[in-house]
CSV table of C-alpha atoms and ligand atoms in Angstrom, one decimal:
chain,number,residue,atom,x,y,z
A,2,UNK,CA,19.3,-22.0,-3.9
A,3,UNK,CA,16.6,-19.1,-2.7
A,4,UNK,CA,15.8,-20.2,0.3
A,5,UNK,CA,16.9,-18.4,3.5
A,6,UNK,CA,19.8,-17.2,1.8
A,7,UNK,CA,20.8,-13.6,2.0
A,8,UNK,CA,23.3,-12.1,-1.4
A,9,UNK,CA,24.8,-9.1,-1.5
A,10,UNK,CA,24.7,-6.9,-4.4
A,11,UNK,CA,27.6,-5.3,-4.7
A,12,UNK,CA,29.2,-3.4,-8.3
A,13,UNK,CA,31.4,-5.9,-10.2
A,14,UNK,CA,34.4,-3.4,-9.7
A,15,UNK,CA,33.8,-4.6,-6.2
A,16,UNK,CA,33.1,-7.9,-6.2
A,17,UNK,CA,36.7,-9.4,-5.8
A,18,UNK,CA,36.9,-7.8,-2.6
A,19,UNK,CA,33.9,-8.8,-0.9
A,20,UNK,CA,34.4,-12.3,-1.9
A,21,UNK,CA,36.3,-13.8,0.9
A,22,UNK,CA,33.7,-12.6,3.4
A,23,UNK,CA,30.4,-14.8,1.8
A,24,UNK,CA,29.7,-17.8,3.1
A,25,UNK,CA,29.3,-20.3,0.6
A,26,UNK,CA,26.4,-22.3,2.5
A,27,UNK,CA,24.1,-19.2,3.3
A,28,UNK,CA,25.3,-16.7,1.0
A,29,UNK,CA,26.4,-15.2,-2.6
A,30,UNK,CA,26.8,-12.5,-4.3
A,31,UNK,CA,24.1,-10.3,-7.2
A,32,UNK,CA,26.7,-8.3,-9.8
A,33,UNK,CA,25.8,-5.2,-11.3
A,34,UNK,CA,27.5,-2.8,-13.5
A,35,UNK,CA,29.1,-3.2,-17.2
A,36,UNK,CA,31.5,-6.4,-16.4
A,37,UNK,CA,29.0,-8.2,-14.5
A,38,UNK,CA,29.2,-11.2,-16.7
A,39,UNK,CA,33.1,-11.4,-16.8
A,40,UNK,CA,33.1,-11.1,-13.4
A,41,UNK,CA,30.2,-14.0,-13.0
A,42,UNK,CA,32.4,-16.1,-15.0
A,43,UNK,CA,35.6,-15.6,-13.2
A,44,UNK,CA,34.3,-16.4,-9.5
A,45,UNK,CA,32.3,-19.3,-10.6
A,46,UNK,CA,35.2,-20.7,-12.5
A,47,UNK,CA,38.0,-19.7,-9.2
A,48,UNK,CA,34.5,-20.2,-6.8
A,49,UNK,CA,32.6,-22.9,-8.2
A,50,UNK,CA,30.3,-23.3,-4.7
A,51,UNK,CA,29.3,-19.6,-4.3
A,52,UNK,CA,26.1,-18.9,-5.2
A,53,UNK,CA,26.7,-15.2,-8.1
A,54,UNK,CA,23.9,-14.2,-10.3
A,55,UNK,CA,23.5,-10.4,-12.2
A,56,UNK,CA,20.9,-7.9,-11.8
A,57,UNK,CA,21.5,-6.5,-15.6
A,58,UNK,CA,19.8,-2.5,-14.2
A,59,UNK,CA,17.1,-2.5,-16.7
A,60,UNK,CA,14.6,-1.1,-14.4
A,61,UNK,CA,17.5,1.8,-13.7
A,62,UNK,CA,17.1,2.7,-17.8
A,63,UNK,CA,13.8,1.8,-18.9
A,64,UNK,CA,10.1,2.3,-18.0
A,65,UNK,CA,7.8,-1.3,-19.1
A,66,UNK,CA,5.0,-1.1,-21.1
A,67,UNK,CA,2.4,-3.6,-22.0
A,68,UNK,CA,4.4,-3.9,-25.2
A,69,UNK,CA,8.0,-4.2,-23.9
A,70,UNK,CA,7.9,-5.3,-20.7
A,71,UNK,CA,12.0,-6.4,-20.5
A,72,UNK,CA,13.8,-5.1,-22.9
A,73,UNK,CA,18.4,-4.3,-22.4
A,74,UNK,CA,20.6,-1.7,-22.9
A,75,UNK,CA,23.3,-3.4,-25.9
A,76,UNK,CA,26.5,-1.5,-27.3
A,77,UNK,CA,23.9,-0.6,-30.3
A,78,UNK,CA,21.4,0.9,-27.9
A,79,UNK,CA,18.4,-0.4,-25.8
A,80,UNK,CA,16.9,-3.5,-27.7
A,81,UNK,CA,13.1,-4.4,-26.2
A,82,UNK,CA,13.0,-8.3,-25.8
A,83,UNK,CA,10.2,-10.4,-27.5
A,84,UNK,CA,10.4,-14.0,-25.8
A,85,UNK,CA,12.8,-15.2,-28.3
A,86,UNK,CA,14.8,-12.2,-27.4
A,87,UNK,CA,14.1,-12.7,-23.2
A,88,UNK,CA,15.5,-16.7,-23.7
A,89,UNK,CA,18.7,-15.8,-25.2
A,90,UNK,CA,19.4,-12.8,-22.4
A,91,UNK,CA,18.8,-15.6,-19.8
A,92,UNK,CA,21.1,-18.5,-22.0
A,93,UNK,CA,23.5,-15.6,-21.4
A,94,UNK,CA,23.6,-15.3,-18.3
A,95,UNK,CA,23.8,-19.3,-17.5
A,96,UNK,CA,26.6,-19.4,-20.4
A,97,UNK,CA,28.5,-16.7,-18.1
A,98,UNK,CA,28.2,-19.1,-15.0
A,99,UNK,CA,25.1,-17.4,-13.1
A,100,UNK,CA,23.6,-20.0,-11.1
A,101,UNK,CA,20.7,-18.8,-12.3
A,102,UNK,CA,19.1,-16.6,-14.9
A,103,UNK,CA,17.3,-12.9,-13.9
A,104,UNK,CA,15.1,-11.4,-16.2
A,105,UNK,CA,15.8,-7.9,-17.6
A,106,UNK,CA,12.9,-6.5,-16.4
A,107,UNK,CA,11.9,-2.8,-16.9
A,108,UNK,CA,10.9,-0.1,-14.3
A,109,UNK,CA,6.8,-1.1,-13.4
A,110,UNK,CA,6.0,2.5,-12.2
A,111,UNK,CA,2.6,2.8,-10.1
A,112,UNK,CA,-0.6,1.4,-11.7
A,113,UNK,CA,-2.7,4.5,-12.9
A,114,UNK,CA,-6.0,4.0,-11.2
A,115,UNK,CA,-6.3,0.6,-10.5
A,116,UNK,CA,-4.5,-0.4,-14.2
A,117,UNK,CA,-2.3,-3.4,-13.5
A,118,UNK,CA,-1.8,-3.9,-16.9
A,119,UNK,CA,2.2,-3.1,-17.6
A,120,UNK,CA,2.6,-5.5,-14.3
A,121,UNK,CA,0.3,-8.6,-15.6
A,122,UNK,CA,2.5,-7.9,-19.0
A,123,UNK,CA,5.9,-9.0,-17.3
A,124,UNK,CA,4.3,-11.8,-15.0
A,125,UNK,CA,2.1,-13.0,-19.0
A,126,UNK,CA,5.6,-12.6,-20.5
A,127,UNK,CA,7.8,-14.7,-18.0
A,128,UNK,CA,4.7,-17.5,-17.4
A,129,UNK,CA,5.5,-18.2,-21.4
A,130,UNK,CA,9.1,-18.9,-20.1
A,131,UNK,CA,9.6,-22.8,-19.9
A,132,UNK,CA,12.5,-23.2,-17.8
A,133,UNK,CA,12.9,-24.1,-14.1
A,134,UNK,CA,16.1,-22.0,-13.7
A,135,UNK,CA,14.8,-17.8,-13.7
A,136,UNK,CA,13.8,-15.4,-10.9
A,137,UNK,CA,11.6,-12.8,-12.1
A,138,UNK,CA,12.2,-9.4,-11.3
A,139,UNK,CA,10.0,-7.0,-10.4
A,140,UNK,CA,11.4,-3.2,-10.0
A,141,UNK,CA,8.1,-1.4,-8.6
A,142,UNK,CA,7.2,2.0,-7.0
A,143,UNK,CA,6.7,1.6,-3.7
A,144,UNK,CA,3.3,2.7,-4.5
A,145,UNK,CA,2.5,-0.7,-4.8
A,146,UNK,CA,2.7,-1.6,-1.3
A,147,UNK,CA,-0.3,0.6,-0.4
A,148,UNK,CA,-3.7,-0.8,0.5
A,149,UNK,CA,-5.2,0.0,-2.7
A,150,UNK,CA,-2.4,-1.8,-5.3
A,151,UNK,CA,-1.4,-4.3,-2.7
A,152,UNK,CA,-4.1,-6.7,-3.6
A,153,UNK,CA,-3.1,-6.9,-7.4
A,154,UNK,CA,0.4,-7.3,-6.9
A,155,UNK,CA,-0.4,-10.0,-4.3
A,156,UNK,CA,-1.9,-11.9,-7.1
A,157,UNK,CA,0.2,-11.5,-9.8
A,158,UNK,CA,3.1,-12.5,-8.1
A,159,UNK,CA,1.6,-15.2,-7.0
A,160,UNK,CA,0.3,-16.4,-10.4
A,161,UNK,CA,4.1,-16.0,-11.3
A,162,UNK,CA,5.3,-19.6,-12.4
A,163,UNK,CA,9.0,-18.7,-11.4
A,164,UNK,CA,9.9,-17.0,-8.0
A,165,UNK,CA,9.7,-13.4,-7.8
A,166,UNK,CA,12.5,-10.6,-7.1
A,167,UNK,CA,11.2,-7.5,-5.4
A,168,UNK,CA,12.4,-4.4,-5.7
A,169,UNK,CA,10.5,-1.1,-4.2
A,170,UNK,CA,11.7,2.1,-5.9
A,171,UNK,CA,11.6,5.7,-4.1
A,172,UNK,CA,13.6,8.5,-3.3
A,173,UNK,CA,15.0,7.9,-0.3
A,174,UNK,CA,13.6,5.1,1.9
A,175,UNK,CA,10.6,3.1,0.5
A,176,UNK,CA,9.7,1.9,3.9
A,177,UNK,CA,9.5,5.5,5.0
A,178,UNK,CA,6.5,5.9,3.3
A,179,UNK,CA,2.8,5.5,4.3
A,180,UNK,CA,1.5,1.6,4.4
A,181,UNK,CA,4.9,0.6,2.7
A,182,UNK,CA,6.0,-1.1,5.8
A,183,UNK,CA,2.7,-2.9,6.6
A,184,UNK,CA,1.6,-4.1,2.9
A,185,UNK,CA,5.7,-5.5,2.4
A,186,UNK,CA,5.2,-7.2,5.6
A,187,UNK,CA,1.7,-8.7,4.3
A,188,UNK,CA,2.9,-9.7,0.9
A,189,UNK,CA,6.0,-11.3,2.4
A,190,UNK,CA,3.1,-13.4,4.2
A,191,UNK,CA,1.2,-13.9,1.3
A,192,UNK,CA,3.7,-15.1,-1.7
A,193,UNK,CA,5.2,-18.1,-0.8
A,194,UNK,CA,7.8,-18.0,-3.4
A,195,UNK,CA,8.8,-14.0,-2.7
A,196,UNK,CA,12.5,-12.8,-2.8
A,197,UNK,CA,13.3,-8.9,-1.7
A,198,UNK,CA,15.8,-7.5,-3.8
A,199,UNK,CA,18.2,-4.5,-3.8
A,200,UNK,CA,17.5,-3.6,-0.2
A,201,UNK,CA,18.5,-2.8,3.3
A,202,UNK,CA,17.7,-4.2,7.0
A,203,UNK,CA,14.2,-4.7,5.3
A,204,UNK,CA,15.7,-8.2,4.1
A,205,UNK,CA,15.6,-9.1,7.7
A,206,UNK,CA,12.3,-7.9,8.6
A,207,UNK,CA,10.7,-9.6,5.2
A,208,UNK,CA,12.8,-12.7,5.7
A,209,UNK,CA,11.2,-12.7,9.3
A,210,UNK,CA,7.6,-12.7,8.1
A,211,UNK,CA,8.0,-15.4,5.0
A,212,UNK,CA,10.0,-14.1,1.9
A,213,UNK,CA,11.9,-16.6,0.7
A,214,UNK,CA,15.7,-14.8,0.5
A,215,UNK,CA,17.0,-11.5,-0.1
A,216,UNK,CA,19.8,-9.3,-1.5
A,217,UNK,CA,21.4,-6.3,0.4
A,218,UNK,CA,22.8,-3.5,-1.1
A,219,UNK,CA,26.4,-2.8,-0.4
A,220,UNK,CA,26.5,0.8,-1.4
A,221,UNK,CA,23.3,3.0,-0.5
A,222,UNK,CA,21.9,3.5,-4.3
A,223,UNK,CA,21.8,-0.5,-4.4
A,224,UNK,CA,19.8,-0.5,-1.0
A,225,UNK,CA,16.5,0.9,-2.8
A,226,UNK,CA,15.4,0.9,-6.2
A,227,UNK,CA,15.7,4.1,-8.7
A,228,UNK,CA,13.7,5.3,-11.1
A,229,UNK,CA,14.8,5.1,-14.5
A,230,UNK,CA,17.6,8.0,-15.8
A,231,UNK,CA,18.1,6.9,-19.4
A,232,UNK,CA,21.2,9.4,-19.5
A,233,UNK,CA,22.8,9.1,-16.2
A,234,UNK,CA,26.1,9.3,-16.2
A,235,UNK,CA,27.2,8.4,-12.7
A,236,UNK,CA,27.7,10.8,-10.3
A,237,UNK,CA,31.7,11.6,-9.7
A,238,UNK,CA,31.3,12.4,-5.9
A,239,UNK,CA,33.6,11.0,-3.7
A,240,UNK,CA,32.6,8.2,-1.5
A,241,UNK,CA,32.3,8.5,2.1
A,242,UNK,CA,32.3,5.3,4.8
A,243,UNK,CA,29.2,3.8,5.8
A,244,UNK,CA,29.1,1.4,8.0
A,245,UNK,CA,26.3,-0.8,9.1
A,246,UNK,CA,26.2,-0.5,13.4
A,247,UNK,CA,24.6,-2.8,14.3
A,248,UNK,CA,23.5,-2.4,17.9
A,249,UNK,CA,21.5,0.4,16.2
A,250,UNK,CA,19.9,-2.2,13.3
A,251,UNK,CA,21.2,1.3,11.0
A,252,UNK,CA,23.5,2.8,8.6
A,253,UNK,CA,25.4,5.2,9.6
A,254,UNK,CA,27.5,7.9,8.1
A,255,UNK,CA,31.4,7.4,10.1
A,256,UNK,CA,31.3,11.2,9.9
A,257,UNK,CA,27.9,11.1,12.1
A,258,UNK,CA,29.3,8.2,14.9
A,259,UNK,CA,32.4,10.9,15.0
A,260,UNK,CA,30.3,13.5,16.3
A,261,UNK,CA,28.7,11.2,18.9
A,262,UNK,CA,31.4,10.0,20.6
A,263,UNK,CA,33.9,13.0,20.4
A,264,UNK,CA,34.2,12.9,24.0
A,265,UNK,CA,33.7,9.4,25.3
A,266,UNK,CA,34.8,6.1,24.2
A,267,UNK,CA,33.5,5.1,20.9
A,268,UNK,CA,31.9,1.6,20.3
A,269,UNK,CA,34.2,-1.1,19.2
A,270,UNK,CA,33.1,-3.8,16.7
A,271,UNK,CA,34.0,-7.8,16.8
A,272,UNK,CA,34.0,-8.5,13.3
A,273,UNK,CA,36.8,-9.8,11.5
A,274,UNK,CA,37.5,-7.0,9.9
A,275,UNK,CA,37.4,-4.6,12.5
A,276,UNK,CA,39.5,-7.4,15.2
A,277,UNK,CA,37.9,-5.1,18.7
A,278,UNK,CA,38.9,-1.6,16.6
A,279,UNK,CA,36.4,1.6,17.0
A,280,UNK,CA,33.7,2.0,14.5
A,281,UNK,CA,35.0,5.7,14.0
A,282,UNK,CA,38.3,5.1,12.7
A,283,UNK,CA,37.4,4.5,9.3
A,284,UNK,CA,38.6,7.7,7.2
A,285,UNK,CA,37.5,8.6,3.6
A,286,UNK,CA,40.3,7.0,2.1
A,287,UNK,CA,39.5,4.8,-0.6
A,288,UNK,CA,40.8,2.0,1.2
A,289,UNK,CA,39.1,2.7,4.6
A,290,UNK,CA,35.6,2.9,2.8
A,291,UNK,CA,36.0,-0.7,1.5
A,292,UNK,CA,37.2,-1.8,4.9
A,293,UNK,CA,33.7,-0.3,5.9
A,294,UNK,CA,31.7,-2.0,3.4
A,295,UNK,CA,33.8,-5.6,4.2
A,296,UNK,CA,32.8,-4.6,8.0
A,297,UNK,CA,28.9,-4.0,7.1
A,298,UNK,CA,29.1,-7.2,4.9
A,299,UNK,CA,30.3,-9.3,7.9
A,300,UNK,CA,27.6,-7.6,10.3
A,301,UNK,CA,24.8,-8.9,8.0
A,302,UNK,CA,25.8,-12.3,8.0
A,303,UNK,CA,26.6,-12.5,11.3
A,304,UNK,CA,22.6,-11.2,11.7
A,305,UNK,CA,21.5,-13.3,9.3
A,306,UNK,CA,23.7,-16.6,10.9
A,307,UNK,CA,21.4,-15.5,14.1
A,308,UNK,CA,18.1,-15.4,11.5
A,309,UNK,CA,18.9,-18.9,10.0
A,310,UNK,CA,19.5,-20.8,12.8
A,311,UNK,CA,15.7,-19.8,14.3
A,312,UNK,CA,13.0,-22.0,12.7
A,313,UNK,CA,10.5,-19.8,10.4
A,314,UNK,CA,7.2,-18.8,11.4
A,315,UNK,CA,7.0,-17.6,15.2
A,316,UNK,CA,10.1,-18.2,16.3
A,317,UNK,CA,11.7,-16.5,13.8
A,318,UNK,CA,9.5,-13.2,14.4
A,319,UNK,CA,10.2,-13.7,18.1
A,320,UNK,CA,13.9,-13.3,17.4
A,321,UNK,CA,13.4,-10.5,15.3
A,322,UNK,CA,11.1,-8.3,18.1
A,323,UNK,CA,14.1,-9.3,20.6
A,324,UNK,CA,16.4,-7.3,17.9
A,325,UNK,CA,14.1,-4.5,17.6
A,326,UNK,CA,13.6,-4.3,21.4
A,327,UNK,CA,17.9,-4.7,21.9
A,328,UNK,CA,18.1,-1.8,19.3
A,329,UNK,CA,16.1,0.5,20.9
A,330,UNK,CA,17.3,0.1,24.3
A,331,UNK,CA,21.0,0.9,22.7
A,332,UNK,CA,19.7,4.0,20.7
A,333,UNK,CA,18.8,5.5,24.5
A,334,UNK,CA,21.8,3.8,25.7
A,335,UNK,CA,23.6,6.0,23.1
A,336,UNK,CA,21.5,8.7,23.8
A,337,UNK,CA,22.5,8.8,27.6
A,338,UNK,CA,26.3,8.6,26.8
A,339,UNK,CA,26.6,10.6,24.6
A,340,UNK,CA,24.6,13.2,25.7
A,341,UNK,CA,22.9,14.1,22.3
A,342,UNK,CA,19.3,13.0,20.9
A,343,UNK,CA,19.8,9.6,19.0
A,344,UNK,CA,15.7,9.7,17.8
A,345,UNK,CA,14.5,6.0,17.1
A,346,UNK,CA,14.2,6.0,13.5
A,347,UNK,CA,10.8,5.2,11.8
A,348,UNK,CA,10.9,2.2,9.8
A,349,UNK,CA,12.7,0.4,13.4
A,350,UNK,CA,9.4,2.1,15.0
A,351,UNK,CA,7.1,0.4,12.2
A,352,UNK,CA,8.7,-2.9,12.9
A,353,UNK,CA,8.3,-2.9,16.1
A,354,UNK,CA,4.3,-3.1,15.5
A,355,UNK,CA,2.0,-6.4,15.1
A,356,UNK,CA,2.2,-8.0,11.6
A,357,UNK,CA,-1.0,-7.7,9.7
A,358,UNK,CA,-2.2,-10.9,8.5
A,359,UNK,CA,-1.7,-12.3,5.2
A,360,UNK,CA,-4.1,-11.2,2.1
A,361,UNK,CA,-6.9,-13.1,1.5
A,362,UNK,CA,-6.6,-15.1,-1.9
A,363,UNK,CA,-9.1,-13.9,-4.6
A,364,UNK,CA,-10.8,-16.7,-6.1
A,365,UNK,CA,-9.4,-19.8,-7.6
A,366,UNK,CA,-5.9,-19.5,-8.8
A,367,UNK,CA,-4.6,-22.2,-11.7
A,368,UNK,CA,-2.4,-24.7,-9.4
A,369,UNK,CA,1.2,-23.3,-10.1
A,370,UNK,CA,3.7,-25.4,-11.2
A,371,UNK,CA,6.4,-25.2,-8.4
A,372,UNK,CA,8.9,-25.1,-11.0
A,373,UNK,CA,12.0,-22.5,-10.4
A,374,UNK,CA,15.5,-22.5,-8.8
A,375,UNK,CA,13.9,-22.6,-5.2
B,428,LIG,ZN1,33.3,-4.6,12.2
């Protein structure tokens, strides 16, 4: 059910719409947001064959401790989870149709000087779990990717009984910062059972170098993790299209491909959404910036169809370099007709480098019990 499959996360408001573009063999969706159970329920029941699980936002609200690492936000106020409490938050979900359970897991912010305690709490935690059918979630800084925390979390996820969900928390883009790229790419290579969660066109890259499956954000706060705002109300602005070009292997602003090709031809997209149309016709109606999200949702798993027919290991690396390479030849070959700078962002520069090797395992591990929805 985890393996090689790419979700999208995507607000329950949502979820309806996106729908009809998921492929039921190599896809699903993960709800967030209020009605996320309803909504769970209601596709499962119309949808039986699509694969729909719930991220519940914990880490979006709470910071873990040793003492609580999962705890929920209830209609009587946040409620920390004991075990008995953790089992009948994952019953939930499974009695609401999820094909299978998350755990509730609170924001692990970076360890404090080589303290790994609050992150061997949620992995002592979920090991007391006995069930076969929950992912555990792990919302980290992205400060665990660097060389001197990369060797802890390496371990404890893969002392983890149940496959693990990462997420990497920063402002802005956690790949963007120093080693995050490299030590993602190593741990990707050195947790067999590794999911990356609530991201971006890192899915691809970590999918590429061994995680198991991954979940793309639809909007851009679900493409990174956040730290935790116990009071945040939501922020009111009005949305603006994104859409996913993907020539460039990039997000893009419609407002930013408008100002490119103002005086040539823009680029048309083959989707079935967008039927051979420009990619800078989308306006900020409400109804144009979902018909950019459904066009960024088809892009992915048209990506990821290329990505899944390619067997893992080498080839599927290969293929992924060949993207890289195609992308930056079109960023020049955007560059040159449209006469402006189209810089090669970072994190497609970072990709473009050798993969480091995986971690070397420290000492004997207990032989894990490969039970787990995988
Ligand atoms: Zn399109």
């Amino acid at each position: 059910m985890l393996r090689d499959r790419l979700l999208i996360m995507v607000n329950d408001q949502l979820a309806i719409d996106v729908l009809p573009y998921i492929p039921v063999r190599t896809g699903g969706l993960v709800l967030t947001g209020a009605a996320a159970p309803v909504r769970c329920r209601e596709i499962r029941n119309a949808r039986p064959e699509t694969t729909v699980v719930m991220d519940q936002g914990s880490h979006t609200q709470q910071i873990a401790t040793t003492d609580a690492p999962f705890g929920l936000k209830t209609n009587y106020g946040w409620r920390d989870l004991d075990l008995a409490g953790l089992n009948e938050i994952l019953d939930g979900q499974r009695d609401n149709k999820a094909s299978y359970a998350v755990t509730p897991t609170c924001f692990i912010p970076a360890d404090q000087v080589g303290d790994a305690s609050v992150l061997k709490a949620v992995i002592r935690q979920a090991n007391h779990l006995r069930r076969g059918d929950t992912v555990v979630l792990l919302p980290c800084s992205w400060r665990w990717l660097r060389r001197s925390s990369l060797p802890d979390l390496a371990e404890q996820i893969r002392s983890c009984r149940h496959p693990v969900a990462l997420i990497m928390q920063a402002d802005g883009d956690p790949l963007e910062r120093d080693q995050a790229s490299e030590g993602l790419r190593q741990l990707c290579r050195s947790c067999p059972r590794l999911v990356l969660w609530r991201t971006d066109l890192a899915a691809f890259d970590a999918m590429a170098h061994g995680a198991l499956g991954a979940a793309v954000g639809a909007s851009a706060v679900l493409r990174h993790g956040v730290a935790p705002r116990p009071d945040s109300g939501g922020g009111g602005h009005k949305p603006f299209p994104v859409v996913l070009v993907r020539r460039l292997l990039r997000y893009h602003r419609v407002a930013t491909l408008q100002d490119w090709f103002a005086h040539v031809d823009p680029w048309t997209c083959d989707c079935a959404v967008c039927a051979g149309a420009a990619l800078t016709r989308f306006t900020d109606s409400d109804a144009d910036v979902l018909r950019a999200l459904l066009h960024t949702v088809c892009e992915l798993y048209s990506l990821h169809e290329e990505l899944d027919a390619t067997l893992p290991g080498d080839d599927r690396i290969g293929w992924w370099r060949q993207q890289l390479t195609d992308a930056r030849e079109y960023h020049r070959l955007l560059s040159s007709q449209t006469d402006t700078e189209v810089s090669f962002p970072k994190v497609l520069q970072a990709w473009r480098r050798w993969s480091p090797p995986a971690l070397p395992t420290r000492g004997k591990h207990r032989t894990q019990d490969h039970s787990g929805p995988s």
